[in-house]
CSV table of C-alpha atoms in Angstrom, one decimal:
chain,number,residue,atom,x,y,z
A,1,UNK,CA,178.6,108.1,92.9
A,2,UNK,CA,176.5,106.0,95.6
A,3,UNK,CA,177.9,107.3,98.2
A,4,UNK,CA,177.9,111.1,97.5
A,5,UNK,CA,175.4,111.6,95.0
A,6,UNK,CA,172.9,108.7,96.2
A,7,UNK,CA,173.0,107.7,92.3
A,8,UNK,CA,172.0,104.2,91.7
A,9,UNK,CA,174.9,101.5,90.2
A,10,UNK,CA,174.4,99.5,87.3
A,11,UNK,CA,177.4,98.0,85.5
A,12,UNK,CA,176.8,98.3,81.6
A,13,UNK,CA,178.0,96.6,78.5
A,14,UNK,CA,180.0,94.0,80.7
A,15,UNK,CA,181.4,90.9,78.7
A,16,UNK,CA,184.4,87.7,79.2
A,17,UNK,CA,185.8,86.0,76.4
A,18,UNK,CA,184.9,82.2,76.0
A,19,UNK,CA,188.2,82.7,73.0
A,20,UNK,CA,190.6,85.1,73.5
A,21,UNK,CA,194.4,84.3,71.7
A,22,UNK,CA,195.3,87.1,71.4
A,23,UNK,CA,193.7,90.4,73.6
A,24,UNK,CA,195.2,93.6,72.8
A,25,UNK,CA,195.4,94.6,76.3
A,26,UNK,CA,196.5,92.9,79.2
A,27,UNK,CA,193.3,91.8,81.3
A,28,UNK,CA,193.3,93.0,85.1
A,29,UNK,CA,195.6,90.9,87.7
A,30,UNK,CA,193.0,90.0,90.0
A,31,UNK,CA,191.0,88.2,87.0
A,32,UNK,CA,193.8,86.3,85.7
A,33,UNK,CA,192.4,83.4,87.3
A,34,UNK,CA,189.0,83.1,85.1
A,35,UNK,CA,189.1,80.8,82.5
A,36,UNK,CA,188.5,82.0,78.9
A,37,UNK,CA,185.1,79.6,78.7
A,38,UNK,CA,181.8,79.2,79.2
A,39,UNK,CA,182.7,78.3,83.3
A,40,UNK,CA,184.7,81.6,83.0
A,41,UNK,CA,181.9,83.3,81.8
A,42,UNK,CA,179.8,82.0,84.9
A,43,UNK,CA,182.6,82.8,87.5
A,44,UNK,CA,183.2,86.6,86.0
A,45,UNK,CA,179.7,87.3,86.1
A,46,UNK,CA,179.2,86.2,89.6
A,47,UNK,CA,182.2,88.0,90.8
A,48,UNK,CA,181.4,91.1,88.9
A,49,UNK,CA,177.3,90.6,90.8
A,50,UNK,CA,179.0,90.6,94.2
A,51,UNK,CA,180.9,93.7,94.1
A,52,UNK,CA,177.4,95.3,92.7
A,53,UNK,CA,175.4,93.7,95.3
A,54,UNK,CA,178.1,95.2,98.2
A,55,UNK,CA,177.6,99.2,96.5
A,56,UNK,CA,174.8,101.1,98.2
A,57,UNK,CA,172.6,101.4,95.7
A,58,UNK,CA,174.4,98.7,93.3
A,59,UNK,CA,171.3,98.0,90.7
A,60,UNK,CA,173.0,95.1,88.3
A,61,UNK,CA,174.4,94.0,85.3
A,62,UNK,CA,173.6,94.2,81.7
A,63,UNK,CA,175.7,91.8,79.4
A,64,UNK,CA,177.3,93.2,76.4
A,65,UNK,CA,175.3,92.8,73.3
A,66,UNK,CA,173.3,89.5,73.6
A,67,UNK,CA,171.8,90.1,70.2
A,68,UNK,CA,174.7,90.4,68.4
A,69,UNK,CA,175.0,86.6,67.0
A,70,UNK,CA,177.2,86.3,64.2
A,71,UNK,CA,179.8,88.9,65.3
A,72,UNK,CA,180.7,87.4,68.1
A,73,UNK,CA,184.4,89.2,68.7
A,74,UNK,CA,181.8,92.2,69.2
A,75,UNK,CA,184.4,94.9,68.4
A,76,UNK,CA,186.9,93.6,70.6
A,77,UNK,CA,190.6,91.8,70.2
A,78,UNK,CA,189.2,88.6,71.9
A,79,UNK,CA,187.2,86.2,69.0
A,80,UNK,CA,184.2,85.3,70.8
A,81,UNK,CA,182.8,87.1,74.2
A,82,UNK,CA,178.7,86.3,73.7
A,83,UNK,CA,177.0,83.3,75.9
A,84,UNK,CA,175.8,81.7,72.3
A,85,UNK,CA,177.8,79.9,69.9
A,86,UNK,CA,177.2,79.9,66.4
A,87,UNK,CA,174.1,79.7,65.0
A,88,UNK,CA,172.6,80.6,68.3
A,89,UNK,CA,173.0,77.7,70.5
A,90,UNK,CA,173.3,79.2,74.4
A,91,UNK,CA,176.1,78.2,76.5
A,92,UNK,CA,176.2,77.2,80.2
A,93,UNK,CA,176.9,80.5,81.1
A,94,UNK,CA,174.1,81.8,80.2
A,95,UNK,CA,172.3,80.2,83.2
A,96,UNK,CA,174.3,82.7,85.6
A,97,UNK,CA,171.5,85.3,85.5
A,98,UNK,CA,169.3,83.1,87.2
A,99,UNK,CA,171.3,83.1,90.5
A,100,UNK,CA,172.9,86.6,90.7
């Protein structure tokens, strides 16, 4: 879409589990190294900011639901994927978006 349409890139509704027991589908091979955590949160997002930063055009990264505090699984298999724990307290990761 860069490339031939000059279209700019922005990865959307983009999440990692801090809790994930049991994920309905198996998570990509080259990420099976990520922790489910608060680290792992970090290390996604960075990883996930250099391929955007290396696409002509590449524009950034909006993370999955931020507001959504008390429903944490956010529709998905894995229990918790937000960057708060309950009742709102931020996690480390949460710090990532001030160097990417």
């Amino acid at each position: 879409m860069a490339s031939t349409w000059g279209k700019e890139i922005v990865v959307a509704e983009i999440n990692w589990p801090t809790s994930c027991s049991r994920p309905a589908y198996s998570f990509p091979s080259d990420l099976k190294d990520i922790p489910f955590s608060a680290e792992g949160q970090t290390t996604f997002m960075k990883r996930v900011a250099e391929v955007v930063a290396g696409v002509k055009n590449g524009n950034g990264i909006f993370y999955w639901e931020p507001a959504w505090m008390d429903n944490q699984g956010l529709g998905s298999s894995c229990e918790s994927n937000t960057m708060f724990s309950w009742p709102g307290k931020e996690l480390s990761s949460l710090d990532v978006f001030a160097s990417i």
